[in-house]
CSV table of C-alpha atoms in Angstrom, one decimal:
chain,number,residue,atom,x,y,z
I,1,UNK,CA,71.1,-71.9,40.9
I,2,UNK,CA,70.2,-75.4,41.3
I,3,UNK,CA,72.3,-76.2,44.1
I,4,UNK,CA,71.2,-73.5,46.2
I,5,UNK,CA,67.8,-74.2,45.4
I,6,UNK,CA,67.8,-77.9,46.5
I,7,UNK,CA,69.5,-76.4,50.0
I,8,UNK,CA,66.5,-74.3,50.1
I,9,UNK,CA,64.6,-77.5,49.8
I,10,UNK,CA,66.8,-79.3,52.4
I,11,UNK,CA,66.2,-76.0,54.7
I,12,UNK,CA,62.2,-76.5,54.2
I,13,UNK,CA,62.5,-80.1,55.0
I,14,UNK,CA,64.2,-79.5,57.9
I,15,UNK,CA,62.1,-77.2,59.7
I,16,UNK,CA,58.8,-78.9,58.7
I,17,UNK,CA,60.3,-82.3,60.0
I,18,UNK,CA,61.4,-80.3,63.2
I,19,UNK,CA,58.2,-79.0,63.8
I,20,UNK,CA,56.0,-81.9,63.0
I,21,UNK,CA,57.7,-84.9,63.7
I,22,UNK,CA,56.5,-86.5,60.3
I,23,UNK,CA,58.3,-87.0,56.7
I,24,UNK,CA,57.7,-84.0,54.3
I,25,UNK,CA,56.3,-84.8,50.9
I,26,UNK,CA,56.8,-82.5,47.9
I,27,UNK,CA,53.1,-80.9,48.1
I,28,UNK,CA,53.5,-80.1,52.0
I,29,UNK,CA,56.4,-78.2,50.7
I,30,UNK,CA,54.4,-76.2,48.1
I,31,UNK,CA,52.0,-75.9,50.3
I,32,UNK,CA,54.0,-74.3,53.4
I,33,UNK,CA,56.6,-72.7,51.7
I,34,UNK,CA,57.2,-70.2,48.9
I,35,UNK,CA,59.6,-71.9,46.8
I,36,UNK,CA,58.5,-70.8,43.4
I,37,UNK,CA,59.1,-73.8,41.7
I,38,UNK,CA,56.4,-76.9,40.6
I,39,UNK,CA,55.6,-79.7,42.2
I,40,UNK,CA,58.2,-81.4,39.5
I,41,UNK,CA,61.1,-79.5,40.1
I,42,UNK,CA,60.2,-79.9,44.0
I,43,UNK,CA,60.6,-83.9,43.3
I,44,UNK,CA,63.4,-83.8,41.2
I,45,UNK,CA,65.3,-81.5,44.1
I,46,UNK,CA,64.1,-84.2,46.7
I,47,UNK,CA,65.2,-86.9,44.8
I,48,UNK,CA,69.0,-85.3,44.0
I,49,UNK,CA,69.4,-84.7,48.1
I,50,UNK,CA,68.3,-88.2,48.6
I,51,UNK,CA,71.0,-89.3,46.1
I,52,UNK,CA,73.4,-87.0,48.3
I,53,UNK,CA,72.8,-88.7,51.3
I,54,UNK,CA,71.0,-85.8,52.7
I,55,UNK,CA,67.2,-87.1,53.1
I,56,UNK,CA,66.0,-90.5,53.6
I,57,UNK,CA,62.4,-92.0,53.4
I,58,UNK,CA,61.8,-93.8,56.7
I,59,UNK,CA,59.2,-96.0,54.9
I,60,UNK,CA,57.5,-96.7,51.7
I,61,UNK,CA,55.9,-93.0,51.4
I,62,UNK,CA,56.1,-90.0,49.4
I,63,UNK,CA,57.8,-88.6,52.7
I,64,UNK,CA,61.4,-87.4,53.2
I,65,UNK,CA,63.3,-86.7,56.8
I,66,UNK,CA,66.6,-85.3,56.9
I,67,UNK,CA,69.8,-87.3,57.9
I,68,UNK,CA,72.7,-86.4,59.6
I,69,UNK,CA,74.4,-85.2,56.9
I,70,UNK,CA,71.2,-82.8,56.0
I,71,UNK,CA,71.2,-81.7,59.7
I,72,UNK,CA,74.8,-80.7,59.3
I,73,UNK,CA,74.5,-78.8,56.4
I,74,UNK,CA,71.9,-76.9,57.8
I,75,UNK,CA,73.3,-76.2,60.7
I,76,UNK,CA,76.5,-74.8,59.1
I,77,UNK,CA,74.2,-72.9,56.7
I,78,UNK,CA,72.4,-71.1,59.4
I,79,UNK,CA,73.7,-67.8,59.2
I,80,UNK,CA,71.1,-65.6,60.7
I,81,UNK,CA,69.7,-67.2,64.2
I,82,UNK,CA,66.8,-65.0,65.5
I,83,UNK,CA,67.9,-63.1,68.4
I,84,UNK,CA,66.0,-63.3,72.1
I,85,UNK,CA,64.0,-60.6,72.5
I,86,UNK,CA,64.5,-58.0,74.9
I,87,UNK,CA,62.1,-59.3,77.6
I,88,UNK,CA,63.6,-62.9,77.0
I,89,UNK,CA,67.1,-61.6,77.8
I,90,UNK,CA,65.5,-59.9,80.9
I,91,UNK,CA,64.1,-63.1,82.2
I,92,UNK,CA,67.3,-64.6,81.7
I,93,UNK,CA,69.2,-61.9,83.8
I,94,UNK,CA,66.5,-61.9,86.4
I,95,UNK,CA,66.7,-65.6,87.0
I,96,UNK,CA,69.9,-65.9,87.0
I,97,UNK,CA,71.1,-63.1,88.7
I,98,UNK,CA,68.8,-64.2,91.9
I,99,UNK,CA,71.4,-67.0,92.7
I,100,UNK,CA,73.0,-66.9,96.1
I,101,UNK,CA,76.4,-69.2,95.5
I,102,UNK,CA,77.8,-71.4,92.4
I,103,UNK,CA,76.2,-74.3,93.2
I,104,UNK,CA,72.9,-72.3,93.0
I,105,UNK,CA,74.0,-71.0,89.7
I,106,UNK,CA,74.5,-73.9,88.0
I,107,UNK,CA,71.4,-75.2,89.5
I,108,UNK,CA,69.6,-72.5,88.0
I,109,UNK,CA,71.3,-72.5,84.9
I,110,UNK,CA,70.3,-75.9,84.1
I,111,UNK,CA,66.9,-75.8,85.1
I,112,UNK,CA,66.9,-72.2,83.0
I,113,UNK,CA,68.4,-74.2,79.8
I,114,UNK,CA,66.1,-77.4,80.0
I,115,UNK,CA,63.1,-75.3,80.0
I,116,UNK,CA,64.4,-72.7,77.1
I,117,UNK,CA,65.2,-75.4,74.8
I,118,UNK,CA,62.8,-78.4,76.1
I,119,UNK,CA,65.9,-80.4,75.9
I,120,UNK,CA,68.6,-82.2,78.6
I,121,UNK,CA,70.5,-79.2,80.0
I,122,UNK,CA,74.2,-80.1,81.1
I,123,UNK,CA,76.6,-77.7,82.5
I,124,UNK,CA,80.3,-78.6,83.8
I,125,UNK,CA,81.3,-76.9,86.9
I,126,UNK,CA,83.9,-74.2,86.6
I,127,UNK,CA,87.2,-75.8,86.0
I,128,UNK,CA,90.2,-75.1,88.7
I,129,UNK,CA,92.4,-75.7,86.1
I,130,UNK,CA,91.4,-72.8,83.7
I,131,UNK,CA,90.4,-70.3,86.9
I,132,UNK,CA,92.4,-68.0,88.8
I,133,UNK,CA,93.0,-67.3,92.5
I,134,UNK,CA,90.6,-64.7,93.9
I,135,UNK,CA,92.1,-65.4,97.3
I,136,UNK,CA,93.5,-68.1,99.7
I,137,UNK,CA,92.8,-68.4,103.2
I,138,UNK,CA,94.6,-69.9,106.3
I,139,UNK,CA,92.7,-71.0,109.4
I,140,UNK,CA,94.5,-73.1,112.2
I,141,UNK,CA,92.2,-75.8,113.2
I,142,UNK,CA,93.7,-76.9,116.2
I,143,UNK,CA,97.5,-78.5,117.0
I,144,UNK,CA,99.4,-78.8,113.6
I,145,UNK,CA,96.4,-78.5,111.8
I,146,UNK,CA,95.8,-75.8,109.1
I,147,UNK,CA,93.0,-75.4,106.7
I,148,UNK,CA,93.7,-74.3,103.2
I,149,UNK,CA,91.0,-72.7,101.6
I,150,UNK,CA,90.8,-71.7,97.9
I,151,UNK,CA,88.0,-69.0,96.5
I,152,UNK,CA,88.8,-68.7,92.7
I,153,UNK,CA,87.3,-66.2,90.2
I,154,UNK,CA,84.3,-68.5,89.3
I,155,UNK,CA,83.1,-68.2,92.8
I,156,UNK,CA,84.3,-71.7,93.2
I,157,UNK,CA,85.5,-72.9,96.9
I,158,UNK,CA,87.9,-75.4,97.6
I,159,UNK,CA,89.2,-76.6,101.2
I,160,UNK,CA,92.1,-79.0,101.9
I,161,UNK,CA,93.6,-80.0,105.4
I,162,UNK,CA,97.5,-79.7,106.1
I,163,UNK,CA,99.2,-81.6,108.3
I,164,UNK,CA,102.1,-78.5,109.1
I,165,UNK,CA,104.3,-81.2,111.3
I,166,UNK,CA,104.4,-78.1,114.1
I,167,UNK,CA,101.8,-76.4,116.6
I,168,UNK,CA,100.2,-73.6,115.7
I,169,UNK,CA,98.1,-72.4,118.2
I,170,UNK,CA,100.3,-69.5,119.2
I,171,UNK,CA,101.7,-68.8,115.5
I,172,UNK,CA,98.8,-66.6,114.8
I,173,UNK,CA,101.1,-63.9,113.4
I,174,UNK,CA,102.9,-66.7,111.5
I,175,UNK,CA,99.9,-67.7,109.9
I,176,UNK,CA,99.0,-64.2,109.2
I,177,UNK,CA,102.0,-63.1,107.3
I,178,UNK,CA,102.0,-66.1,105.6
I,179,UNK,CA,98.4,-65.5,103.9
I,180,UNK,CA,99.2,-61.8,103.2
I,181,UNK,CA,102.7,-63.4,101.0
I,182,UNK,CA,100.8,-66.0,99.7
I,183,UNK,CA,98.2,-64.1,98.2
I,184,UNK,CA,100.6,-61.3,97.2
I,185,UNK,CA,101.9,-63.9,95.2
I,186,UNK,CA,98.5,-66.2,93.9
I,187,UNK,CA,95.7,-63.3,93.6
I,188,UNK,CA,94.6,-62.8,89.8
I,189,UNK,CA,97.2,-65.7,88.7
I,190,UNK,CA,96.2,-68.8,87.0
I,191,UNK,CA,95.8,-71.5,89.9
I,192,UNK,CA,98.1,-74.0,87.4
I,193,UNK,CA,100.9,-71.4,88.4
I,194,UNK,CA,100.5,-70.7,91.8
I,195,UNK,CA,102.5,-73.9,93.4
I,196,UNK,CA,105.4,-72.7,91.5
I,197,UNK,CA,105.1,-68.9,92.4
I,198,UNK,CA,105.2,-70.1,95.8
I,199,UNK,CA,108.5,-71.0,95.6
I,200,UNK,CA,109.7,-67.1,96.1
I,201,UNK,CA,107.4,-66.8,99.1
I,202,UNK,CA,109.7,-69.8,100.8
I,203,UNK,CA,112.5,-68.2,100.0
I,204,UNK,CA,111.4,-65.0,102.1
I,205,UNK,CA,110.6,-67.1,104.9
I,206,UNK,CA,112.7,-68.2,107.9
I,207,UNK,CA,114.7,-71.5,107.2
I,208,UNK,CA,112.3,-73.4,109.7
I,209,UNK,CA,108.7,-72.3,108.6
I,210,UNK,CA,109.4,-73.3,105.1
I,211,UNK,CA,108.0,-76.7,105.3
I,212,UNK,CA,104.7,-74.7,106.5
I,213,UNK,CA,104.7,-72.9,103.3
I,214,UNK,CA,105.7,-76.2,101.1
I,215,UNK,CA,103.0,-77.8,102.8
I,216,UNK,CA,100.3,-74.9,101.7
I,217,UNK,CA,101.5,-75.1,97.7
I,218,UNK,CA,101.1,-79.0,97.7
I,219,UNK,CA,97.7,-78.3,98.9
I,220,UNK,CA,96.8,-76.0,96.3
I,221,UNK,CA,98.7,-78.3,93.5
I,222,UNK,CA,96.7,-81.1,94.8
I,223,UNK,CA,93.4,-78.7,94.3
I,224,UNK,CA,94.5,-78.4,90.6
I,225,UNK,CA,94.3,-82.8,90.0
I,226,UNK,CA,90.7,-82.4,89.2
I,227,UNK,CA,90.3,-86.3,87.9
I,228,UNK,CA,88.3,-87.0,90.5
I,229,UNK,CA,86.4,-83.7,91.1
I,230,UNK,CA,85.0,-82.4,87.9
I,231,UNK,CA,81.6,-82.4,87.8
I,232,UNK,CA,78.7,-82.3,85.7
I,233,UNK,CA,75.2,-81.3,86.5
I,234,UNK,CA,72.1,-82.1,84.0
I,235,UNK,CA,68.3,-80.9,84.2
I,236,UNK,CA,65.3,-81.9,81.8
I,237,UNK,CA,65.7,-85.8,81.2
I,238,UNK,CA,61.9,-85.8,81.3
I,239,UNK,CA,61.8,-83.8,78.2
I,240,UNK,CA,63.5,-86.8,76.5
I,241,UNK,CA,60.0,-88.7,77.2
I,242,UNK,CA,57.9,-86.0,75.3
I,243,UNK,CA,59.6,-86.6,72.0
I,244,UNK,CA,60.4,-90.5,73.0
I,245,UNK,CA,59.5,-91.6,69.3
I,246,UNK,CA,62.9,-90.0,68.2
I,247,UNK,CA,64.6,-92.9,70.0
I,248,UNK,CA,62.3,-96.0,68.6
I,249,UNK,CA,65.1,-98.3,70.0
I,250,UNK,CA,67.7,-96.5,71.8
I,251,UNK,CA,66.0,-94.2,74.6
I,252,UNK,CA,66.9,-96.3,77.6
I,253,UNK,CA,70.7,-96.4,76.3
I,254,UNK,CA,70.5,-92.6,75.8
I,255,UNK,CA,69.2,-92.2,79.4
I,256,UNK,CA,71.9,-94.9,80.7
I,257,UNK,CA,74.6,-92.5,79.1
I,258,UNK,CA,73.4,-89.4,80.6
I,259,UNK,CA,73.8,-91.3,84.0
I,260,UNK,CA,77.4,-91.6,83.0
I,261,UNK,CA,79.0,-88.1,84.0
I,262,UNK,CA,82.0,-89.5,82.5
I,263,UNK,CA,80.7,-89.2,79.4
I,264,UNK,CA,79.2,-86.1,79.8
I,265,UNK,CA,82.2,-84.6,80.6
I,266,UNK,CA,83.8,-86.0,77.7
I,267,UNK,CA,81.1,-84.5,75.3
I,268,UNK,CA,81.3,-80.8,77.0
I,269,UNK,CA,85.5,-80.9,77.3
I,270,UNK,CA,85.2,-81.8,73.5
I,271,UNK,CA,83.7,-78.1,73.0
I,272,UNK,CA,86.9,-76.1,71.7
I,273,UNK,CA,88.0,-73.5,74.1
I,274,UNK,CA,86.8,-70.1,73.3
I,275,UNK,CA,89.6,-67.5,72.6
I,276,UNK,CA,88.9,-63.9,73.4
I,277,UNK,CA,86.9,-62.5,70.5
I,278,UNK,CA,85.4,-65.5,69.8
I,279,UNK,CA,82.9,-65.5,72.7
I,280,UNK,CA,79.8,-66.5,70.2
I,281,UNK,CA,81.1,-69.4,69.2
I,282,UNK,CA,78.8,-72.4,69.6
I,283,UNK,CA,79.8,-76.1,68.9
I,284,UNK,CA,77.0,-78.7,67.5
I,285,UNK,CA,77.6,-82.3,67.5
I,286,UNK,CA,75.0,-84.2,65.3
I,287,UNK,CA,74.5,-87.9,65.4
I,288,UNK,CA,77.2,-90.0,64.5
I,289,UNK,CA,79.3,-87.1,64.7
I,290,UNK,CA,79.0,-87.9,68.8
I,291,UNK,CA,81.9,-90.3,70.0
I,292,UNK,CA,79.9,-92.1,72.4
I,293,UNK,CA,77.7,-94.7,70.5
I,294,UNK,CA,74.7,-94.9,72.6
I,295,UNK,CA,74.7,-90.9,72.2
I,296,UNK,CA,74.6,-90.9,67.9
I,297,UNK,CA,71.1,-90.6,68.1
I,298,UNK,CA,71.6,-87.4,70.0
I,299,UNK,CA,73.0,-84.0,69.0
I,300,UNK,CA,75.0,-81.6,71.5
I,301,UNK,CA,74.9,-78.0,71.4
I,302,UNK,CA,77.5,-76.7,73.6
I,303,UNK,CA,79.5,-73.5,74.3
I,304,UNK,CA,82.0,-72.6,76.6
I,305,UNK,CA,81.5,-70.0,79.8
I,306,UNK,CA,83.6,-67.7,81.6
I,307,UNK,CA,86.9,-69.3,80.4
I,308,UNK,CA,86.2,-72.3,82.9
I,309,UNK,CA,83.8,-74.5,82.0
I,310,UNK,CA,81.3,-75.4,79.2
I,311,UNK,CA,77.4,-75.9,79.2
I,312,UNK,CA,74.8,-76.8,76.4
I,313,UNK,CA,72.0,-79.0,75.7
I,314,UNK,CA,71.5,-83.1,74.6
I,315,UNK,CA,68.6,-83.9,72.4
I,316,UNK,CA,67.5,-85.6,69.4
I,317,UNK,CA,68.8,-85.1,66.1
I,318,UNK,CA,65.0,-83.6,65.6
I,319,UNK,CA,66.1,-80.5,67.1
I,320,UNK,CA,65.5,-76.9,66.7
I,321,UNK,CA,69.0,-76.1,66.0
I,322,UNK,CA,68.5,-72.3,65.8
I,323,UNK,CA,66.4,-71.9,69.4
I,324,UNK,CA,68.5,-74.2,71.1
I,325,UNK,CA,71.8,-72.5,69.6
I,326,UNK,CA,70.8,-68.9,70.8
I,327,UNK,CA,69.6,-70.2,74.5
I,328,UNK,CA,72.7,-71.7,74.6
I,329,UNK,CA,74.5,-68.6,73.9
I,330,UNK,CA,72.7,-66.3,75.7
I,331,UNK,CA,72.7,-68.2,79.0
I,332,UNK,CA,76.5,-68.7,78.5
I,333,UNK,CA,76.7,-64.9,78.4
I,334,UNK,CA,75.2,-64.6,81.6
I,335,UNK,CA,76.3,-66.9,83.5
I,336,UNK,CA,80.0,-65.3,82.7
I,337,UNK,CA,79.0,-62.1,83.8
I,338,UNK,CA,77.6,-63.6,87.0
I,339,UNK,CA,80.9,-65.5,87.6
I,340,UNK,CA,82.9,-62.5,86.9
I,341,UNK,CA,81.4,-60.5,89.4
């Protein structure tokens, strides 16, 4: 019973500190929360929490603030997160549904998340390696050059120019037939499986036409090499200035880290892939749990969307975790629906 009571005191300290940014004392806890115990009991509980490393005194005063470990216990015990209202969900759906293409979806998503949470919103472009093929178009562009246009299920479009080694100017029938065979084998398949599946297409072509199939297969294989193509978009960095006191000496380092997209990709790619039946999973990394030193004064709340990428928010450890988690989860849900259309 005393352990449960101490955790209730910890919850109250986290909530008050997130709201006020001021160290929380026992008197404030008794005034703001119905703890049902005496001031002496609260002081004893706070002392026990401090001994356990869950709260600390930032300076010589009666007030305490949560540590990273305290936030972690708070988040892990956050069993009930207040859901968004029907009006809020409708507003999200309307805002995202107005997007005209994938770039617009990503831009709208990051702006929306930054506005909802007042944190920095981060979104990874849908990953080609986790996408499936919607359509492949082959477009002769003059002479021996062929443009291979790949459209995946998330709406992402990639183009590759292929030198075929033969003049295609009068080969419209050949290109059309190859297009049909390629789509027959590729549509609905994971992109990473497509080059192998095109081997059967090559076998169905005349020997002199097989190099053309192989060139298309190489172009599609090249599209999966994303080491230089992975992109991440962020919005709301100005929100950090609003809580600059949470970064007394490291705000510039945080801002510099956020400019390093490789760092952001690593943070997002650390989010576990969500499997079927686990679509509401949200990952929270708090303070020192983040692997990149300049971001160890921040927390990251993230989730996967559409089976093809990750999105989330980055902010100070003094964050409204419940609100951030529900916003990230809701936005990811609607992004998934849009990309699956």
